[in-house]
Tab-separated table of C-alpha atoms and ligand atoms in Angstrom:
chain	number	residue	atom	x	y	z
A	1	UNK	CA	15.516	19.690	-20.858
A	2	UNK	CA	14.526	17.877	-17.563
A	3	UNK	CA	12.758	20.021	-15.016
A	4	UNK	CA	14.148	20.417	-11.587
A	5	UNK	CA	11.474	20.067	-8.764
A	6	UNK	CA	11.339	20.110	-5.045
A	7	UNK	CA	11.414	16.889	-3.076
A	8	UNK	CA	12.338	15.036	0.188
A	9	UNK	CA	14.982	12.405	-0.117
A	10	UNK	CA	17.074	10.039	1.920
A	11	UNK	CA	20.799	10.619	1.396
A	12	UNK	CA	21.776	7.224	2.762
A	13	UNK	CA	20.262	4.300	4.711
A	14	UNK	CA	21.246	5.733	8.108
A	15	UNK	CA	20.387	9.510	7.649
A	16	UNK	CA	17.132	11.376	7.918
A	17	UNK	CA	15.370	12.554	4.698
A	18	UNK	CA	16.096	16.066	3.794
A	19	UNK	CA	14.724	18.756	1.500
A	20	UNK	CA	16.304	18.506	-1.966
A	21	UNK	CA	15.661	18.932	-5.651
A	22	UNK	CA	15.173	16.155	-8.347
A	23	UNK	CA	14.923	16.067	-12.020
A	24	UNK	CA	11.840	15.062	-13.964
A	25	UNK	CA	12.008	14.163	-17.738
A	26	UNK	CA	10.296	16.235	-20.480
A	27	UNK	CA	6.720	15.247	-20.975
A	28	UNK	CA	6.864	12.728	-23.878
A	29	UNK	CA	4.153	11.692	-26.402
A	30	UNK	CA	2.551	9.163	-23.983
A	31	UNK	CA	3.340	10.972	-20.748
A	32	UNK	CA	1.233	13.010	-18.302
A	33	UNK	CA	2.668	15.666	-15.959
A	34	UNK	CA	1.151	15.415	-12.535
A	35	UNK	CA	1.084	18.340	-9.952
A	36	UNK	CA	1.318	16.026	-6.951
A	37	UNK	CA	-0.999	17.222	-4.120
A	38	UNK	CA	-0.579	14.498	-1.513
A	39	UNK	CA	1.789	11.480	-1.084
A	40	UNK	CA	1.149	8.778	1.481
A	41	UNK	CA	3.885	7.261	3.718
A	42	UNK	CA	3.955	3.464	3.235
A	43	UNK	CA	5.980	1.205	5.576
A	44	UNK	CA	7.736	-0.020	2.300
A	45	UNK	CA	9.234	3.636	1.943
A	46	UNK	CA	10.811	3.000	5.347
A	47	UNK	CA	11.994	-0.609	4.414
A	48	UNK	CA	13.524	0.595	1.201
A	49	UNK	CA	15.364	3.686	2.386
A	50	UNK	CA	16.691	1.932	5.340
A	51	UNK	CA	17.981	-1.090	3.299
A	52	UNK	CA	15.863	-3.708	4.758
A	53	UNK	CA	15.389	-5.344	1.452
A	54	UNK	CA	18.989	-4.802	0.185
A	55	UNK	CA	21.027	-1.950	-1.041
A	56	UNK	CA	19.021	1.096	-2.432
A	57	UNK	CA	20.280	3.919	-4.675
A	58	UNK	CA	20.725	7.281	-2.964
A	59	UNK	CA	19.634	10.042	-2.875
A	60	UNK	CA	16.308	8.367	-2.845
A	61	UNK	CA	12.759	10.146	-2.765
A	62	UNK	CA	10.221	7.656	-1.784
A	63	UNK	CA	6.550	7.846	-2.223
A	64	UNK	CA	4.205	5.405	-4.068
A	65	UNK	CA	0.903	6.650	-2.972
A	66	UNK	CA	0.482	9.684	-5.092
A	67	UNK	CA	-2.707	11.795	-5.576
A	68	UNK	CA	-2.686	14.938	-7.844
A	69	UNK	CA	-3.847	16.885	-10.828
A	70	UNK	CA	-2.786	16.458	-14.523
A	71	UNK	CA	-1.226	19.712	-15.838
A	72	UNK	CA	0.139	18.659	-19.105
A	73	UNK	CA	-0.395	15.791	-21.398
A	74	UNK	CA	1.793	14.495	-24.433
A	75	UNK	CA	0.457	14.444	-28.009
A	76	UNK	CA	-0.629	10.631	-27.925
A	77	UNK	CA	-2.352	10.780	-24.606
A	78	UNK	CA	-6.018	9.887	-24.688
A	79	UNK	CA	-6.953	8.481	-21.233
A	80	UNK	CA	-6.390	11.651	-19.280
A	81	UNK	CA	-6.710	15.438	-19.675
A	82	UNK	CA	-5.386	18.549	-18.000
A	83	UNK	CA	-7.385	19.106	-14.874
A	84	UNK	CA	-8.067	15.427	-14.156
A	85	UNK	CA	-7.765	14.125	-10.421
A	86	UNK	CA	-5.527	11.216	-10.842
A	87	UNK	CA	-3.378	8.719	-8.871
A	88	UNK	CA	-0.160	6.870	-9.251
A	89	UNK	CA	0.760	3.783	-7.221
A	90	UNK	CA	3.794	1.517	-6.768
A	91	UNK	CA	4.739	1.047	-10.531
A	92	UNK	CA	5.216	3.442	-13.297
A	93	UNK	CA	5.905	0.926	-16.260
A	94	UNK	CA	6.161	-2.744	-17.245
A	95	UNK	CA	7.042	-4.548	-20.560
A	96	UNK	CA	3.368	-4.531	-21.706
A	97	UNK	CA	3.943	-7.724	-23.718
A	98	UNK	CA	4.383	-10.601	-21.411
A	99	UNK	CA	1.477	-12.886	-20.517
A	100	UNK	CA	1.139	-11.289	-17.044
A	101	UNK	CA	1.038	-7.801	-18.576
A	102	UNK	CA	-1.425	-8.967	-21.254
A	103	UNK	CA	-3.537	-10.378	-18.318
A	104	UNK	CA	-3.657	-6.999	-16.592
A	105	UNK	CA	-1.333	-8.129	-13.905
A	106	UNK	CA	1.415	-5.722	-14.743
A	107	UNK	CA	2.737	-5.978	-11.119
A	108	UNK	CA	3.937	-9.480	-12.041
A	109	UNK	CA	5.510	-8.471	-15.293
A	110	UNK	CA	7.832	-11.293	-16.273
A	111	UNK	CA	10.588	-8.697	-16.926
A	112	UNK	CA	9.928	-6.882	-13.743
A	113	UNK	CA	7.603	-3.813	-13.281
A	114	UNK	CA	9.441	-0.352	-12.858
A	115	UNK	CA	8.876	0.724	-9.434
A	116	UNK	CA	7.911	4.250	-8.848
A	117	UNK	CA	11.050	4.986	-6.925
A	118	UNK	CA	14.459	3.355	-6.802
A	119	UNK	CA	14.029	1.429	-10.079
A	120	UNK	CA	15.881	1.764	-13.241
A	121	UNK	CA	13.656	3.432	-15.627
A	122	UNK	CA	13.452	2.753	-19.486
A	123	UNK	CA	15.874	5.771	-20.089
A	124	UNK	CA	18.448	4.274	-17.523
A	125	UNK	CA	17.811	6.816	-14.894
A	126	UNK	CA	16.577	5.880	-11.419
A	127	UNK	CA	13.035	6.562	-10.539
A	128	UNK	CA	12.118	8.948	-7.922
A	129	UNK	CA	8.897	8.878	-6.062
A	130	UNK	CA	6.029	11.017	-4.823
A	131	UNK	CA	7.700	13.051	-1.922
A	132	UNK	CA	7.983	15.738	-4.548
A	133	UNK	CA	5.985	18.375	-6.148
A	134	UNK	CA	5.663	16.951	-9.722
A	135	UNK	CA	6.083	13.633	-11.662
A	136	UNK	CA	5.932	12.578	-15.163
A	137	UNK	CA	4.285	9.236	-15.758
A	138	UNK	CA	3.278	7.187	-18.960
A	139	UNK	CA	-0.460	7.455	-19.164
A	140	UNK	CA	-1.067	3.685	-18.878
A	141	UNK	CA	0.167	3.828	-15.338
A	142	UNK	CA	-2.090	6.625	-14.236
A	143	UNK	CA	-5.630	6.005	-12.712
A	144	UNK	CA	-8.533	8.130	-12.190
A	145	UNK	CA	-9.626	9.281	-8.804
A	146	UNK	CA	-13.463	9.349	-8.725
A	147	UNK	CA	-15.386	12.366	-7.601
A	148	UNK	CA	-16.493	11.803	-3.965
A	149	UNK	CA	-12.881	10.920	-2.798
A	150	UNK	CA	-10.828	13.721	-1.618
A	151	UNK	CA	-7.257	13.587	-2.662
A	152	UNK	CA	-5.728	13.239	0.738
A	153	UNK	CA	-7.751	10.307	1.681
A	154	UNK	CA	-7.393	8.786	-1.914
A	155	UNK	CA	-3.499	8.803	-1.824
A	156	UNK	CA	-3.191	5.675	0.441
A	157	UNK	CA	-5.490	3.723	-1.742
A	158	UNK	CA	-2.968	3.701	-4.428
A	159	UNK	CA	-0.843	1.249	-2.399
A	160	UNK	CA	-2.624	0.287	0.853
A	161	UNK	CA	-5.987	0.153	-0.849
A	162	UNK	CA	-5.043	-2.000	-3.848
A	163	UNK	CA	-2.729	-4.155	-1.925
A	164	UNK	CA	-5.539	-5.415	0.372
A	165	UNK	CA	-8.380	-5.054	-2.226
A	166	UNK	CA	-6.582	-7.532	-4.650
A	167	UNK	CA	-6.181	-10.501	-2.232
A	168	UNK	CA	-9.655	-9.883	-0.728
A	169	UNK	CA	-11.151	-10.202	-4.181
A	170	UNK	CA	-8.796	-13.022	-5.377
A	171	UNK	CA	-9.531	-15.207	-2.251
A	172	UNK	CA	-13.366	-14.388	-2.371
A	173	UNK	CA	-14.050	-12.183	0.628
A	174	UNK	CA	-17.637	-11.533	0.777
A	175	UNK	CA	-20.932	-12.402	2.468
A	176	UNK	CA	-20.673	-15.687	4.457
A	177	UNK	CA	-16.959	-15.429	4.649
A	178	UNK	CA	-14.857	-14.955	7.839
A	179	UNK	CA	-11.846	-12.784	7.339
A	180	UNK	CA	-9.181	-11.927	9.787
A	181	UNK	CA	-6.743	-8.894	9.429
A	182	UNK	CA	-3.423	-9.107	11.224
A	183	UNK	CA	-2.068	-5.763	12.082
A	184	UNK	CA	-4.093	-2.518	12.114
A	185	UNK	CA	-1.775	-0.071	10.378
A	186	UNK	CA	-1.904	1.454	6.937
A	187	UNK	CA	-2.661	-1.687	5.015
A	188	UNK	CA	-4.610	-3.356	7.847
A	189	UNK	CA	-7.065	-0.429	8.397
A	190	UNK	CA	-7.858	-0.617	4.494
A	191	UNK	CA	-8.260	-4.337	4.649
A	192	UNK	CA	-10.871	-3.957	7.457
A	193	UNK	CA	-12.733	-1.240	5.494
A	194	UNK	CA	-12.858	-2.951	2.220
A	195	UNK	CA	-13.515	-6.546	3.692
A	196	UNK	CA	-16.465	-5.078	5.521
A	197	UNK	CA	-17.684	-3.365	2.356
A	198	UNK	CA	-17.476	-6.564	0.478
A	199	UNK	CA	-19.818	-8.102	3.100
A	200	UNK	CA	-17.454	-10.362	4.885
A	201	UNK	CA	-17.415	-11.097	8.730
A	202	UNK	CA	-14.299	-9.208	9.834
A	203	UNK	CA	-11.876	-9.778	12.842
A	204	UNK	CA	-8.888	-7.707	13.742
A	205	UNK	CA	-5.989	-9.497	15.245
A	206	UNK	CA	-3.718	-6.719	16.711
A	207	UNK	CA	-0.953	-6.816	19.203
A	208	UNK	CA	-3.128	-5.082	21.941
A	209	UNK	CA	-6.617	-3.891	22.423
A	210	UNK	CA	-5.449	-0.171	22.265
A	211	UNK	CA	-7.102	0.443	18.849
A	212	UNK	CA	-10.046	-1.752	19.441
A	213	UNK	CA	-12.548	1.136	19.383
A	214	UNK	CA	-11.118	2.263	16.018
A	215	UNK	CA	-11.194	-1.196	14.503
A	216	UNK	CA	-14.954	-1.590	15.286
A	217	UNK	CA	-15.627	1.855	13.970
A	218	UNK	CA	-13.750	0.982	10.760
A	219	UNK	CA	-15.988	-1.961	10.177
A	220	UNK	CA	-14.635	-4.854	12.036
A	221	UNK	CA	-17.170	-7.234	13.885
A	222	UNK	CA	-14.564	-8.560	16.351
A	223	UNK	CA	-11.278	-7.538	17.756
A	224	UNK	CA	-8.657	-9.636	19.625
A	225	UNK	CA	-5.193	-9.098	21.021
A	226	UNK	CA	-2.541	-11.446	19.772
A	227	UNK	CA	-0.618	-10.775	23.054
A	228	UNK	CA	-3.351	-12.749	24.762
A	229	UNK	CA	-2.539	-16.482	24.386
A	230	UNK	CA	-6.104	-17.442	24.765
A	231	UNK	CA	-6.730	-15.818	21.321
A	232	UNK	CA	-4.978	-18.594	19.506
A	233	UNK	CA	-7.008	-21.276	21.258
A	234	UNK	CA	-10.414	-19.396	21.131
A	235	UNK	CA	-10.218	-18.676	17.532
A	236	UNK	CA	-8.620	-21.964	16.414
A	237	UNK	CA	-9.957	-23.152	13.007
A	238	UNK	CA	-12.322	-20.285	12.496
A	239	UNK	CA	-11.240	-18.173	9.573
A	240	UNK	CA	-11.600	-18.820	5.755
A	241	UNK	CA	-9.111	-16.026	5.000
A	242	UNK	CA	-6.302	-14.257	6.933
A	243	UNK	CA	-4.590	-11.165	5.460
A	244	UNK	CA	-1.254	-10.641	7.339
A	245	UNK	CA	-0.177	-7.091	6.963
A	246	UNK	CA	2.534	-7.140	9.611
A	247	UNK	CA	5.762	-5.467	8.623
A	248	UNK	CA	7.884	-7.750	10.980
A	249	UNK	CA	8.255	-11.605	11.137
A	250	UNK	CA	5.645	-13.278	13.129
A	251	UNK	CA	4.947	-16.923	13.981
A	252	UNK	CA	3.026	-17.854	10.941
A	253	UNK	CA	2.335	-21.332	12.102
A	254	UNK	CA	0.260	-20.078	15.161
A	255	UNK	CA	-1.790	-17.920	12.767
A	256	UNK	CA	-2.278	-20.811	10.307
A	257	UNK	CA	-3.864	-22.680	13.113
A	258	UNK	CA	-6.712	-20.202	13.060
A	259	UNK	CA	-7.781	-21.197	9.495
A	260	UNK	CA	-10.679	-23.512	8.862
A	261	UNK	CA	-10.526	-26.403	6.386
A	262	UNK	CA	-9.126	-25.098	3.016
A	263	UNK	CA	-8.427	-21.676	4.457
A	264	UNK	CA	-5.773	-19.348	3.108
A	265	UNK	CA	-3.258	-16.972	5.050
A	266	UNK	CA	-2.147	-14.374	2.523
A	267	UNK	CA	0.889	-12.445	3.435
A	268	UNK	CA	1.121	-8.941	2.103
A	269	UNK	CA	3.556	-7.826	4.849
A	270	UNK	CA	7.047	-7.791	3.606
A	271	UNK	CA	9.392	-8.088	6.494
A	272	UNK	CA	13.196	-8.265	5.947
A	273	UNK	CA	13.427	-11.566	7.807
A	274	UNK	CA	12.096	-14.932	6.514
A	275	UNK	CA	8.668	-16.203	7.676
A	276	UNK	CA	9.266	-19.827	8.893
A	277	UNK	CA	6.319	-22.237	8.653
A	278	UNK	CA	5.654	-25.469	10.420
A	279	UNK	CA	4.455	-28.013	7.771
A	280	UNK	CA	1.865	-29.519	10.077
A	281	UNK	CA	0.119	-26.375	10.456
A	282	UNK	CA	-0.401	-26.477	6.661
A	283	UNK	CA	-1.277	-30.133	6.086
A	284	UNK	CA	-3.461	-30.390	9.252
A	285	UNK	CA	-6.268	-28.484	7.502
A	286	UNK	CA	-5.338	-28.394	3.638
A	287	UNK	CA	-4.468	-24.907	4.189
A	288	UNK	CA	-2.690	-22.489	1.932
A	289	UNK	CA	-0.029	-19.953	2.807
A	290	UNK	CA	0.136	-17.444	-0.117
A	291	UNK	CA	1.307	-13.891	-0.919
A	292	UNK	CA	0.070	-10.964	-2.923
A	293	UNK	CA	1.750	-7.932	-4.343
A	294	UNK	CA	-0.214	-4.608	-4.992
A	295	UNK	CA	-2.556	-5.111	-7.950
A	296	UNK	CA	-2.648	-4.476	-11.708
A	297	UNK	CA	-3.764	-1.002	-13.177
A	298	UNK	CA	-7.171	-2.367	-14.219
A	299	UNK	CA	-7.793	-3.653	-10.855
A	300	UNK	CA	-6.467	-0.477	-9.140
A	301	UNK	CA	-9.028	1.677	-11.094
A	302	UNK	CA	-11.734	-1.006	-10.025
A	303	UNK	CA	-10.707	-0.686	-6.420
A	304	UNK	CA	-11.024	3.216	-6.514
A	305	UNK	CA	-14.341	2.890	-8.176
A	306	UNK	CA	-15.449	0.370	-5.389
A	307	UNK	CA	-13.969	2.762	-2.731
A	308	UNK	CA	-16.190	5.652	-4.294
A	309	UNK	CA	-19.256	3.578	-4.562
A	310	UNK	CA	-18.853	2.565	-0.768
A	311	UNK	CA	-17.710	6.056	0.322
A	312	UNK	CA	-14.315	4.587	1.534
A	313	UNK	CA	-11.089	6.526	1.978
A	314	UNK	CA	-8.062	6.121	4.141
A	315	UNK	CA	-7.989	7.487	7.748
A	316	UNK	CA	-5.089	10.135	7.415
A	317	UNK	CA	-3.029	12.371	9.384
A	318	UNK	CA	-1.862	15.065	6.935
A	319	UNK	CA	1.621	16.335	7.721
A	320	UNK	CA	4.003	18.990	6.296
A	321	UNK	CA	7.282	17.573	4.732
A	322	UNK	CA	9.337	18.593	7.864
A	323	UNK	CA	7.539	15.964	9.813
A	324	UNK	CA	8.448	13.040	7.578
A	325	UNK	CA	11.279	11.697	9.867
A	326	UNK	CA	9.146	11.856	12.811
A	327	UNK	CA	6.403	10.065	10.964
A	328	UNK	CA	8.870	7.233	10.121
A	329	UNK	CA	9.550	6.782	13.801
A	330	UNK	CA	5.857	6.673	14.638
A	331	UNK	CA	5.224	4.135	11.966
A	332	UNK	CA	7.998	1.943	13.289
A	333	UNK	CA	6.478	2.215	16.721
A	334	UNK	CA	3.035	1.135	15.326
A	335	UNK	CA	1.907	4.584	16.335
A	336	UNK	CA	-0.088	5.492	13.236
A	337	UNK	CA	-3.802	6.224	12.798
A	338	UNK	CA	-3.756	5.159	10.122
A	339	UNK	CA	-1.729	6.647	7.341
A	340	UNK	CA	0.543	9.698	7.352
A	341	UNK	CA	0.087	11.622	4.114
A	342	UNK	CA	2.346	14.460	3.082
A	343	UNK	CA	0.957	17.801	1.907
A	344	UNK	CA	3.302	18.379	-0.936
A	345	UNK	CA	2.529	22.096	-0.955
A	346	UNK	CA	5.018	22.138	2.108
A	347	UNK	CA	7.973	20.976	-0.072
A	348	UNK	CA	8.658	24.091	-1.936
B	401	NAP	P1	2.238	-0.170	9.155
B	401	NAP	O1	1.124	0.950	8.995
B	401	NAP	O2	3.402	0.048	9.973
B	401	NAP	O3	1.311	-1.437	9.722
B	401	NAP	C1	1.894	-2.554	10.130
B	401	NAP	C2	1.104	-3.016	11.354
B	401	NAP	O4	1.630	-4.287	11.774
B	401	NAP	C3	1.340	-2.050	12.644
B	401	NAP	O5	0.461	-1.116	12.708
B	401	NAP	C4	1.087	-3.136	13.760
B	401	NAP	O6	-0.348	-3.343	13.950
B	401	NAP	C5	1.674	-4.491	13.244
B	401	NAP	N1	2.975	-4.651	13.655
B	401	NAP	C6	4.105	-3.984	13.543
B	401	NAP	N2	5.299	-4.539	13.995
B	401	NAP	C7	4.696	-5.839	14.576
B	401	NAP	C8	5.309	-6.822	15.259
B	401	NAP	N3	6.668	-6.810	15.667
B	401	NAP	N4	4.507	-7.849	15.658
B	401	NAP	C9	3.233	-7.910	15.426
B	401	NAP	N5	2.717	-6.905	14.752
B	401	NAP	C10	3.312	-5.855	14.424
B	401	NAP	O7	2.717	-0.770	7.735
B	401	NAP	P2	1.918	-0.839	6.298
B	401	NAP	O8	2.340	0.448	5.521
B	401	NAP	O9	0.547	-1.158	6.553
B	401	NAP	O10	2.820	-2.001	5.630
B	401	NAP	C11	2.798	-3.336	6.285
B	401	NAP	C12	3.758	-4.254	5.400
B	401	NAP	O11	3.283	-4.446	4.209
B	401	NAP	C13	5.165	-3.656	5.303
B	401	NAP	O12	5.978	-4.714	5.589
B	401	NAP	C14	5.128	-3.240	3.899
B	401	NAP	O13	6.476	-3.063	3.296
B	401	NAP	C15	4.198	-4.254	3.249
B	401	NAP	N6	3.800	-3.865	1.946
B	401	NAP	C16	3.443	-4.860	1.029
B	401	NAP	C17	2.743	-4.556	-0.147
B	401	NAP	C18	2.618	-5.729	-1.109
B	401	NAP	O14	2.450	-5.434	-2.288
B	401	NAP	N7	2.513	-6.921	-0.639
B	401	NAP	C19	2.422	-3.196	-0.383
B	401	NAP	C20	2.461	-2.374	0.631
B	401	NAP	C21	3.208	-2.661	1.739
B	401	NAP	P3	-0.887	-3.484	15.453
B	401	NAP	O15	-0.493	-2.322	16.202
B	401	NAP	O16	-2.505	-3.412	15.188
B	401	NAP	O17	-0.488	-4.723	15.855
B	402	ZN	ZN1	3.299	0.802	-0.297
């Protein structure tokens, strides 16, 4: 018999999220039952429930930055035990057999990974996310939160952390590399912290200088406003790597002009609208325009261990469930410092 649990869900693309209940499956042999303590609010939750990326299935409880405690394990479970502090990110399953899954890049599963919410699960039901009190997840998609990172500041690492860690690693951020981060929101502030911890020279490119003090405190060496046209001339051809975290369409060609020879601009932002590129902005410096989506399970664990070692967590504003809709409006207004995290004890 499935279990009924408290949740917050969107009834449609145009209505506020409301308190409700959802069903969680029985704990199968390979599953763990998680008592969710905190769930981060990612801009992707807003894109999804509002239909920016296409039609969604409703009612929809979003949330893919989940931190909690294991309260029950199936008979085959060996990686996790009751009482463990664990996290779940943007995916809860994949085929496990294709070459990308075999390489530990489950997010790029050739058959498509199973998203934590709004996706068709293996049993045909639609997955429901972390804005709820409990979730049942197959053990392979559950990661360990190391001691030393509190669960509230750990939750955003499960999406914002890994989504920025993965391209920073892949494109070699480290000592001697100049990295720019576009947009100082949920993903952006983690990109700054992680790139700094990796030893890179970090620059924030934000719409204004309003958050400059924060950016420098988080680990940036330099901070510029993109509303100032001089920024694009002063910084021309100066970065090895640019991570674009902006949730809206921006003038990518202008940012490509900030890359040095062989530099790469990696898009992690996922706006609804296309991102047009002027070919000359690429060919004029053998530049790359690339993209990156979250990270595999092994790399997500590596990121959490890296964050524990460097004493990194997210900067969070913990909110009760009845503030979720207000938090959405603030995220849309770029008024977030730097991740809203729901205290799920307020759901029941
Ligand atoms: P967020 O907290 O809202 O941060 C986005 C930041 O972008 C804002 O804080 C703002 O920074 C800047 N920005 C917003 N609108 C802008 C505009 N019109 N022009 C210029 N800059 C603007 O969002 P998030 O949770 O970090 O997510 C960012 C994007 O990444 C979303 O599209 C999300 O769906 C996507 N995402 C992708 C992945 C992936 O796997 N690739 C994973 C998670 C999220 P400033 O105020 O500093 O300018
Ligand atoms: Zn996310």
